[in-house]
Coordinates of C-alpha atoms in Angstrom, one line a residue:
X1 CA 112.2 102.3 93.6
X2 CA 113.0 105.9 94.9
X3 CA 110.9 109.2 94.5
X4 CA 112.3 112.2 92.4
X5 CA 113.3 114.1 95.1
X6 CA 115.2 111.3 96.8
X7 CA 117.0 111.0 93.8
X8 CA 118.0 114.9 93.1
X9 CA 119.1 114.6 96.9
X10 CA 121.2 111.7 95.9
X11 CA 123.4 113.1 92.8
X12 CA 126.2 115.6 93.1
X13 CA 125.7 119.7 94.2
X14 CA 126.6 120.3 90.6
X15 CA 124.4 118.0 88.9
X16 CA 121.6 119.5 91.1
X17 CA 122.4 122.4 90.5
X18 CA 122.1 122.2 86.6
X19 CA 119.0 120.6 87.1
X20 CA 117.3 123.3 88.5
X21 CA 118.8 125.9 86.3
X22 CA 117.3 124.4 83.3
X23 CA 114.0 125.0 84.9
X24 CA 112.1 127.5 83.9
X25 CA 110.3 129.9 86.7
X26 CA 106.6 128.0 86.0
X27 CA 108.3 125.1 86.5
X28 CA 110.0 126.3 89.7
X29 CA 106.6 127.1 91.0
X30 CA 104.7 124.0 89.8
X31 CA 107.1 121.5 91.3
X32 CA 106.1 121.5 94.4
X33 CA 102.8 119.8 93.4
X34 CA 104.1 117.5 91.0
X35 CA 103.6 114.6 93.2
X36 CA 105.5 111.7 91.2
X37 CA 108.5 113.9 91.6
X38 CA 108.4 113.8 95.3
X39 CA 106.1 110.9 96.0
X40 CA 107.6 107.3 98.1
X41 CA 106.7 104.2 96.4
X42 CA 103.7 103.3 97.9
X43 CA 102.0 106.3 97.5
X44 CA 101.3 105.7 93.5
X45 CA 99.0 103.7 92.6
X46 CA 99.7 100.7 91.1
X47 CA 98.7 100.2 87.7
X48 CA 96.3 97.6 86.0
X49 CA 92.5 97.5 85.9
X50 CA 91.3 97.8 89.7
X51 CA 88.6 99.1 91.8
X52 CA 89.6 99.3 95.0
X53 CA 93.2 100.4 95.7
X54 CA 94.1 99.8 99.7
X55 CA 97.1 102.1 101.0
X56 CA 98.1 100.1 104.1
X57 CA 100.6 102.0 106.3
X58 CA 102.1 102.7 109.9
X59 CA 101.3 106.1 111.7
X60 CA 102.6 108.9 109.7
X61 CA 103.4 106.7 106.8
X62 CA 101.8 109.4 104.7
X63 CA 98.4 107.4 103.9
X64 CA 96.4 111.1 103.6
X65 CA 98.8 112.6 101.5
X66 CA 98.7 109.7 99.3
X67 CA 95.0 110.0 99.0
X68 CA 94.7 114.0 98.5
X69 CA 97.1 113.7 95.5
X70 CA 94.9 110.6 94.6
X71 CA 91.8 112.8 94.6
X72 CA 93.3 115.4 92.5
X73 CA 94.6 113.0 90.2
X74 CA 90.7 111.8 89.6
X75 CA 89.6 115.2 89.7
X76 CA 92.0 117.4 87.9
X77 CA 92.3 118.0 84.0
X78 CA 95.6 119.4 82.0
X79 CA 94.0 122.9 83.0
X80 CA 92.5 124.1 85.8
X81 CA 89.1 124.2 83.4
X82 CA 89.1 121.3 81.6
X83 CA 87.2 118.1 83.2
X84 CA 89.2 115.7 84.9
X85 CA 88.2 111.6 84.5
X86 CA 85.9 112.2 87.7
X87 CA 83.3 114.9 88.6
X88 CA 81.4 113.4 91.3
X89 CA 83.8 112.3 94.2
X90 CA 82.4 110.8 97.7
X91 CA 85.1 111.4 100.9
X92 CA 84.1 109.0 104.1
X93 CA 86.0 109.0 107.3
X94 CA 84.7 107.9 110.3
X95 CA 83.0 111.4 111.3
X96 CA 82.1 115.0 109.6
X97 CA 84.8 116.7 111.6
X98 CA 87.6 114.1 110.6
X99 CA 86.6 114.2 107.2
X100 CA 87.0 117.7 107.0
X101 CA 90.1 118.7 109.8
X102 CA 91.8 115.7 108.1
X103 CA 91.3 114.9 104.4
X104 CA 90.3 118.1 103.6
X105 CA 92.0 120.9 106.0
X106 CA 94.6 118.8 107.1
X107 CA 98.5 119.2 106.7
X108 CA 98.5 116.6 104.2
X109 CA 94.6 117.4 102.9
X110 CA 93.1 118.3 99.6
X111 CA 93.2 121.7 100.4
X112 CA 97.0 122.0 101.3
X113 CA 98.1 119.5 98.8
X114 CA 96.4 122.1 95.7
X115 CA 98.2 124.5 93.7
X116 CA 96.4 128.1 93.8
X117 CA 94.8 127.9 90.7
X118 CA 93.6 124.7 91.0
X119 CA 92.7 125.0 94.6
X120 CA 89.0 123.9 95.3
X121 CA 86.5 126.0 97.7
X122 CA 84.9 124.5 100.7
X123 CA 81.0 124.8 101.2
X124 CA 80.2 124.9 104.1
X125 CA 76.4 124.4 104.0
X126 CA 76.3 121.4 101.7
X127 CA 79.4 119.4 102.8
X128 CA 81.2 119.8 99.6
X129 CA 84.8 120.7 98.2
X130 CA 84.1 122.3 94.3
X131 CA 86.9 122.5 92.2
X132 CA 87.5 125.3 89.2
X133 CA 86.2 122.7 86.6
X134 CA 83.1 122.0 88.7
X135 CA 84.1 118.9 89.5
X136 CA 82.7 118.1 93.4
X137 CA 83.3 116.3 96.3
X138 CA 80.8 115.3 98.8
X139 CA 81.4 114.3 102.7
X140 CA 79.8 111.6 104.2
X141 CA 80.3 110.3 107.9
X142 CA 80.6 106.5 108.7
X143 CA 78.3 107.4 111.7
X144 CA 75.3 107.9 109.1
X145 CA 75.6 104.9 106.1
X146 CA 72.1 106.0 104.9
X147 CA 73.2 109.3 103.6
X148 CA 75.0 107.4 100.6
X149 CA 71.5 106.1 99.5
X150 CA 70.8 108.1 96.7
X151 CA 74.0 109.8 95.6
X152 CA 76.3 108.6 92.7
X153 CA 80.1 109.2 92.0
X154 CA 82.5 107.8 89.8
X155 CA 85.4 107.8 92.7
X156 CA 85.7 107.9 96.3
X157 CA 88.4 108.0 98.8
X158 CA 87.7 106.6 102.1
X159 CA 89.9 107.4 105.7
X160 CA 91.1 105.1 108.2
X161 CA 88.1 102.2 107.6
X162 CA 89.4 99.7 110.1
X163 CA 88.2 101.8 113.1
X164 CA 84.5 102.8 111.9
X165 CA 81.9 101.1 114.2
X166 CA 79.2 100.9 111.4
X167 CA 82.2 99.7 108.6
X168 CA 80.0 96.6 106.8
X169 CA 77.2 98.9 106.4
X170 CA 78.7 102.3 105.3
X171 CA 80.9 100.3 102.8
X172 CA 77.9 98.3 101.4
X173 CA 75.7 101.8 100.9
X174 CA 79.1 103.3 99.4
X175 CA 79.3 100.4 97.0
X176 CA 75.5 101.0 95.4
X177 CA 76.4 104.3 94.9
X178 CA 80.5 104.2 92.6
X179 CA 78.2 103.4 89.4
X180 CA 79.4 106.4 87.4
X181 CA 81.8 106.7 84.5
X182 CA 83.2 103.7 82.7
X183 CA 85.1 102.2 85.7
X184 CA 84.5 103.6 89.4
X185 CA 87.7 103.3 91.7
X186 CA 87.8 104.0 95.3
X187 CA 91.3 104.5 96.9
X188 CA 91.2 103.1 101.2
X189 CA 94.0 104.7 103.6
X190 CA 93.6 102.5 106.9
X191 CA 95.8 101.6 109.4
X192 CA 95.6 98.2 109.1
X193 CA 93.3 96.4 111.4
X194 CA 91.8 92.8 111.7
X195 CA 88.3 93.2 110.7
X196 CA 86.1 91.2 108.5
X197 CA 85.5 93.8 106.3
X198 CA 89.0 94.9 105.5
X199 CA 90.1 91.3 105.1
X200 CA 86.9 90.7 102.6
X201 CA 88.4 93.7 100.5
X202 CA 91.9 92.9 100.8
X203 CA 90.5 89.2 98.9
X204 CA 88.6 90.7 96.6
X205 CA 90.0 90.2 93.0
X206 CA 89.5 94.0 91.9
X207 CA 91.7 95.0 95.0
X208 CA 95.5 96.3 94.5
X209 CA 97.3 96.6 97.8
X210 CA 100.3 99.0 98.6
X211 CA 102.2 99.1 102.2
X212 CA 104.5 101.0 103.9
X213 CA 105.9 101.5 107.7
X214 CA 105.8 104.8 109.6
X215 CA 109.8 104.5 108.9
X216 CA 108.9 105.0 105.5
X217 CA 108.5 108.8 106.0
X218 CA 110.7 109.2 108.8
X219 CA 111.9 112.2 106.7
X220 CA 108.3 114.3 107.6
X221 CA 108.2 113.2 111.1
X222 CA 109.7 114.7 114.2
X223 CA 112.4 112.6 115.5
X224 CA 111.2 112.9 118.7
X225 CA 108.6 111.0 117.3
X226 CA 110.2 108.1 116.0
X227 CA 112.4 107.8 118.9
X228 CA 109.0 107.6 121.5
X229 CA 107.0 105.1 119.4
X230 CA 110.6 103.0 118.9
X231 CA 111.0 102.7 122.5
X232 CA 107.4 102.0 123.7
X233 CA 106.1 100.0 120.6
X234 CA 109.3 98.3 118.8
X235 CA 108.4 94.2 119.1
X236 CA 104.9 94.1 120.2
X237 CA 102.2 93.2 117.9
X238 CA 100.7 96.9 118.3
X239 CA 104.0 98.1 116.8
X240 CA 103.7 95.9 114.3
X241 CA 100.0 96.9 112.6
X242 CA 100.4 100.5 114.0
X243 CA 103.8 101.1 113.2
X244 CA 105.2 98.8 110.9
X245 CA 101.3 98.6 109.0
X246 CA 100.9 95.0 108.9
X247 CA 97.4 93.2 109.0
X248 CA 98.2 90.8 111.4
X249 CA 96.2 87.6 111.9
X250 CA 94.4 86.3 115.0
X251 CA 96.7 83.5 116.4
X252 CA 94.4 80.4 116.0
X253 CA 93.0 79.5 119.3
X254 CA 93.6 83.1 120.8
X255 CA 92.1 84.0 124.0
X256 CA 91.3 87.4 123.4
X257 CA 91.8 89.4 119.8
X258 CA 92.7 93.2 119.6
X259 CA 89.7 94.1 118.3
X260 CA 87.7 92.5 121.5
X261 CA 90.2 94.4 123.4
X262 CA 89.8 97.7 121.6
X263 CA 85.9 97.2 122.1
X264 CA 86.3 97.4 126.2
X265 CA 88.8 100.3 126.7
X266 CA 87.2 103.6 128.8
X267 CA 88.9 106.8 129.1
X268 CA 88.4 106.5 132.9
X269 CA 87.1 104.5 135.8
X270 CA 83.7 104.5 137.6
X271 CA 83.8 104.2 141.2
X272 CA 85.6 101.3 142.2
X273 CA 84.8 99.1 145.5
X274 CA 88.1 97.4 145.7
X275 CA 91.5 98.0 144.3
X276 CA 94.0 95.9 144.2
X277 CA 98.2 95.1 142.7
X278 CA 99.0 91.7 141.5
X279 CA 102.7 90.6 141.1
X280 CA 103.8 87.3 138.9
X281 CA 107.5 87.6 140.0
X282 CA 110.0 86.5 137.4
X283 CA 112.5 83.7 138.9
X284 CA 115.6 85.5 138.6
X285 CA 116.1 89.2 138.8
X286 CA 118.8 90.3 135.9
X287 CA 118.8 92.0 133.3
X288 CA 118.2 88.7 130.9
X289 CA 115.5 87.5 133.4
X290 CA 111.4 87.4 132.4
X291 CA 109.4 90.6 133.3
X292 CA 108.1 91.4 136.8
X293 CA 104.2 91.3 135.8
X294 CA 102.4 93.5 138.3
X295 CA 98.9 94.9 137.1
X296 CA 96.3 97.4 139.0
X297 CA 92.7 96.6 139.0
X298 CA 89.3 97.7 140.8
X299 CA 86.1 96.4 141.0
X300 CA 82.6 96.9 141.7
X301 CA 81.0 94.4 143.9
X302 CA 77.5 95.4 143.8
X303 CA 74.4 93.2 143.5
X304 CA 74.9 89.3 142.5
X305 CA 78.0 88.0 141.3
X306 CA 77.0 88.1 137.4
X307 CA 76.5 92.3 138.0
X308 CA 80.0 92.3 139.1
X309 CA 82.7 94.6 137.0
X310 CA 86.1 94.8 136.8
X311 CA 88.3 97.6 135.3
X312 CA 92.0 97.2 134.7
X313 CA 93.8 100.7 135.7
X314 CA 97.6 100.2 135.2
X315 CA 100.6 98.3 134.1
X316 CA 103.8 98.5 136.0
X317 CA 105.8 95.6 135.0
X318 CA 109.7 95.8 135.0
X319 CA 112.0 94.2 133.1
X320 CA 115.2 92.6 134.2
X321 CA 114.7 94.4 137.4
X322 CA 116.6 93.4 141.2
X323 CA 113.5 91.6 143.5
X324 CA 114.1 95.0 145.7
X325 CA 113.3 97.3 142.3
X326 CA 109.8 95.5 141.7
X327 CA 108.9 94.8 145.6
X328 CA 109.3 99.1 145.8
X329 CA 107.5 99.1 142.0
X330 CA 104.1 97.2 143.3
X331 CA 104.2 99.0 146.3
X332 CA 104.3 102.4 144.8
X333 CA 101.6 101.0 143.0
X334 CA 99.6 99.9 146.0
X335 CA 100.3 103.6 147.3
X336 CA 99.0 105.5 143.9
X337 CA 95.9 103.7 143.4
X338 CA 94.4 103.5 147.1
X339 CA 94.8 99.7 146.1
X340 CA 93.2 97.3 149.4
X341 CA 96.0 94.0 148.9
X342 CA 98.9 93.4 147.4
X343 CA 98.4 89.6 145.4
X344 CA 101.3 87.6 144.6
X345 CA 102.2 84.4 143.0
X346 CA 104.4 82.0 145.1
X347 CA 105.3 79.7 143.0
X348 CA 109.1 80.6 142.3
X349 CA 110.1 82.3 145.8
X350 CA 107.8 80.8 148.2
X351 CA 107.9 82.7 151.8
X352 CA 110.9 84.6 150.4
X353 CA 108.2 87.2 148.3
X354 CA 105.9 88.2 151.2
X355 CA 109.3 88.2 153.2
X356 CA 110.6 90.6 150.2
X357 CA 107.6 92.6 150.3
X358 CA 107.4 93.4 154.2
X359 CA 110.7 94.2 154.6
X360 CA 109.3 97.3 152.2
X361 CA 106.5 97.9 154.3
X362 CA 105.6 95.4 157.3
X363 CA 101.7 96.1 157.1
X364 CA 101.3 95.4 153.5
X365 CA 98.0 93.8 153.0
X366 CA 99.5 90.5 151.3
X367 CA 98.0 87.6 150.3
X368 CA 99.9 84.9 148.3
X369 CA 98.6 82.6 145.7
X370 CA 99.7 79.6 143.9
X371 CA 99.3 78.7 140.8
X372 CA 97.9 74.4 140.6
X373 CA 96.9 74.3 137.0
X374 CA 98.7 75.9 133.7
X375 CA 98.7 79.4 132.5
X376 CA 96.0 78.9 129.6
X377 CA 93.8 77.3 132.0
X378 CA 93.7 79.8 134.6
X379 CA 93.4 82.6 131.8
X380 CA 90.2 80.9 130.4
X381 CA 88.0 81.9 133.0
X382 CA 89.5 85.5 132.9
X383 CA 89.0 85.5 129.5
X384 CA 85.4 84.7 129.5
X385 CA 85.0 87.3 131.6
X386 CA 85.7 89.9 129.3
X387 CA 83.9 87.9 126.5
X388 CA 80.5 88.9 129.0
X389 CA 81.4 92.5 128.6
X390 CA 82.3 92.3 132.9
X391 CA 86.3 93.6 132.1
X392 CA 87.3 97.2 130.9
X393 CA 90.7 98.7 129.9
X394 CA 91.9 102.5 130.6
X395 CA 93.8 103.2 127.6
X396 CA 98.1 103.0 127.5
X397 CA 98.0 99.2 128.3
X398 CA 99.5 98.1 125.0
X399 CA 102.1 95.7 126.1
X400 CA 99.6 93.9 128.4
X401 CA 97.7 93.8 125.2
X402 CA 100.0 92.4 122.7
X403 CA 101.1 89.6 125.4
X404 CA 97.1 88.8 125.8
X405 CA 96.8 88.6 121.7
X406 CA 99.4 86.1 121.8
X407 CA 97.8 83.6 124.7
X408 CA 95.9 80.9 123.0
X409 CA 93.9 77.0 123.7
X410 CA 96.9 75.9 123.0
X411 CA 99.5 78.3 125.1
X412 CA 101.2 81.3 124.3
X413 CA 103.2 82.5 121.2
X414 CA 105.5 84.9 122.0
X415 CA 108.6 85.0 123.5
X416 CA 109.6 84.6 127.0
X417 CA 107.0 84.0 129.6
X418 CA 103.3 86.2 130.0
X419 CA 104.1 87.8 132.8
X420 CA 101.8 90.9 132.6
X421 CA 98.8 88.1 131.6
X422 CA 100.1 86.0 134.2
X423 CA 99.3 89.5 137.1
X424 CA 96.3 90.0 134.8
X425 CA 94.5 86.7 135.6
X426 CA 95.9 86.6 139.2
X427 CA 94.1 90.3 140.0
X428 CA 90.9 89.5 138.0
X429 CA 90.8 85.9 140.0
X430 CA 91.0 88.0 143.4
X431 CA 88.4 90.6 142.2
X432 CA 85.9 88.4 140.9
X433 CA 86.4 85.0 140.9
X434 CA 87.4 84.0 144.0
X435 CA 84.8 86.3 146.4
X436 CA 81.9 84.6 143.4
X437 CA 83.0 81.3 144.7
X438 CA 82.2 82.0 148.5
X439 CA 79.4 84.1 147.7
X440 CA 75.6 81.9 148.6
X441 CA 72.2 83.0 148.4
X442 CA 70.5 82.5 151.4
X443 CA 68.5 79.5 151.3
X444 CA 64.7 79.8 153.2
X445 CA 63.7 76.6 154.6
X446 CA 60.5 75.2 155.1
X447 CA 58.6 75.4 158.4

């Protein structure tokens, strides 16, 4: 199924040509909001007796657009007068200011999406969008559920619900309160995230479901753009909910979950005791071979072992690199980061990695470790870790990420060998785990 403009693009000049001739100049002028005309699949909604109609899409995938027009659908009659099938609309997002600089002001908002004469006005003082037929739309943050108590609508369009921190409550209070008009629908645009709540809705039998990838609307996005997110993103399981939109499910047995992960990342690191780079080398270095894993943490080592903290800073991990390329990568590492040692697995090269490493730089504070039990059961203990709330994330780790999502009880899912997990569990064990070990209370003995 195409939209109308993809088809006009499609047919001969002439035939577009005669098209727009038989057009008359209101019709020139109102085409630019008739959204079926121009409108991709997904952003209809489906038809059939719903409540809840969830628009699951990639970045850019043009969710809010799909919504506005939704919202004037509901709102809008044949004239800009005449009543529409809803007068009392709710808009959530996660905050105030998102709600308005996005559904509302946005590029793709009510506002811009509205023909002049059917334009609503914003005020200001009560939160509200009022159209020409007096039809309104109230805005309601996900940061205050108990402001729904007490209003009533007959729709409501709700913004990217998989990221609110109070969803199960805002979503219950917004439920109470669609009990207007003879059947209250609510349309969702989320990126698609692995929450409970979303996956309760997406079950429910009143719920339709459409879904589209950011490549969808490649035609509205810069191709700068799509080139950037392609090249970082393209095969790893963020690419795949942010990009490609998909709800992906928690491997069974996972060690860590992207929504644990996304609960610990910090925009930037507190003061940090010890620093250091840890390298799982790959076995071969070609262009085929496994990735050089080498990960940058600190720590705070302050009080008992349980007050401990670690905070993981960076991911430099190479692909199909030469053993010289990642030796010079983890020490320019070491050198950015003020980092104390340099920790590397031994498995593989033996003597021939510290040997690799000091030819670099003879006074490389080096210490090599090897690896006597399996990968899942030296990640466990890492992985508890960050289950007591002791491990943060700066942001931009996405690949280290996606390859923790995928280790599980029973070993890891993806392809090719954990690499940057491997670095990841070999740093946290020399920040934390190891020095907790050695560490004793003093014992006072009796006289």
């Amino acid at each position: 199924m195409r939209s109308g403009a993809d088809w006009i693009a499609s047919v001969p000049l002439d035939y577009q040509t005669s098209f727009l001739s038989d057009l008359d100049d209101a019709q020139i002028l109102a085409l630019p909001y008739v959204f079926e005309f121009w409108a991709l699949p997904h952003q209809l909604p489906p038809e059939g007796d719903w409540r809840s109609w969830v628009i699951l899409g990639g970045r850019g995938a043009g969710k809010t657009r799909a919504g506005s027009e939704w919202i004037r659908s509901q709102v809008e009659g044949p004239r800009p007068t005449d009543p529409g099938r809803a007068s009392r609309v709710a808009l959530v997002g996660e905050t105030i200011d998102q709600v308005r600089e996005v559904m509302i002001f946005g590029e793709s908002g009510i506002m811009a999406c509205s023909p002049p004469d059917r334009r609503p006005r914003w005020e200001e003082s009560r939160r509200r969008l009022v159209w020409p037929n007096e039809a309104h739309a109230k805005v309601f943050s996900a940061h205050d559920p108990d402001s729904l108590r007490g209003p009533q609508f007959e729709a409501a369009w709700v913004d990217e619900l998989a990221k609110w921190k109070k969803a199960e409550e805002t979503w219950d209070n917004l439920q109470f309160s669609l009990r207007l008009g003879d059947s209250p629908r609510q349309c969702i645009t989320t990126t698609p995230r692995n929450i409970p709540l979303l996956r309760s809705i997406l079950e429910n039998d009143g719920t339709v479901v459409t879904h589209a990838p950011t490549e969808a609307n490649r035609a509205n996005l810069a191709p700068s753009f799509m080139e950037a997110v392609r090249a970082r993103y393209a095969g790893t399981r963020l690419g795949r909910q942010e990009l490609q939109g998909e709800f992906l499910e928690e491997s069974e047995g996972a060690l860590w979950t992207l929504g644990a992960i996304e609960t610990v990342r910090i925009d930037k690191p507190p003061p940090l005791d010890r620093i250091v780079v840890a390298i799982d080398p790959p076995v071969s270095g070609h262009s085929g071979s496994d990735e050089c894993g080498i990960i940058v943490a600190g720590a705070q080592i302050r009080g008992s072992p349980q007050e401990w903290r670690a905070v993981v800073l960076a991911d430099a991990s190479l692909q199909g690199a030469a053993p010289t390329a990642w030796a010079e990568a983890a020490i320019t590492a070491m050198e950015t980061h003020g980092a104390d040692r340099l920790v590397a697995e031994v498995n593989q090269g033996g003597d021939l990695v510290e040997t690799l490493i000091r030819q670099i730089d003879p006074m490389v504070p080096f210490r090599a470790v090897r690896a006597t039990r399996g990968k899942v059961a030296r990640a466990e203990p890492v992985a508890a870790l960050y289950e007591q709330g002791r491990v943060r994330h700066l942001r931009g780790l996405e690949r280290l990420e996606d390859q923790m999502c995928r280790m599980t009880a029973h070993g890891y899912e993806g392809k090719g060998s954990p690499d940057r997990v491997d670095a990841l569990v070999w740093a946290i064990h020399d920040l934390l785990i190891a020095p907790a070990a050695k560490w004793r209370r003093p014992r006072v003995r009796g006289l």
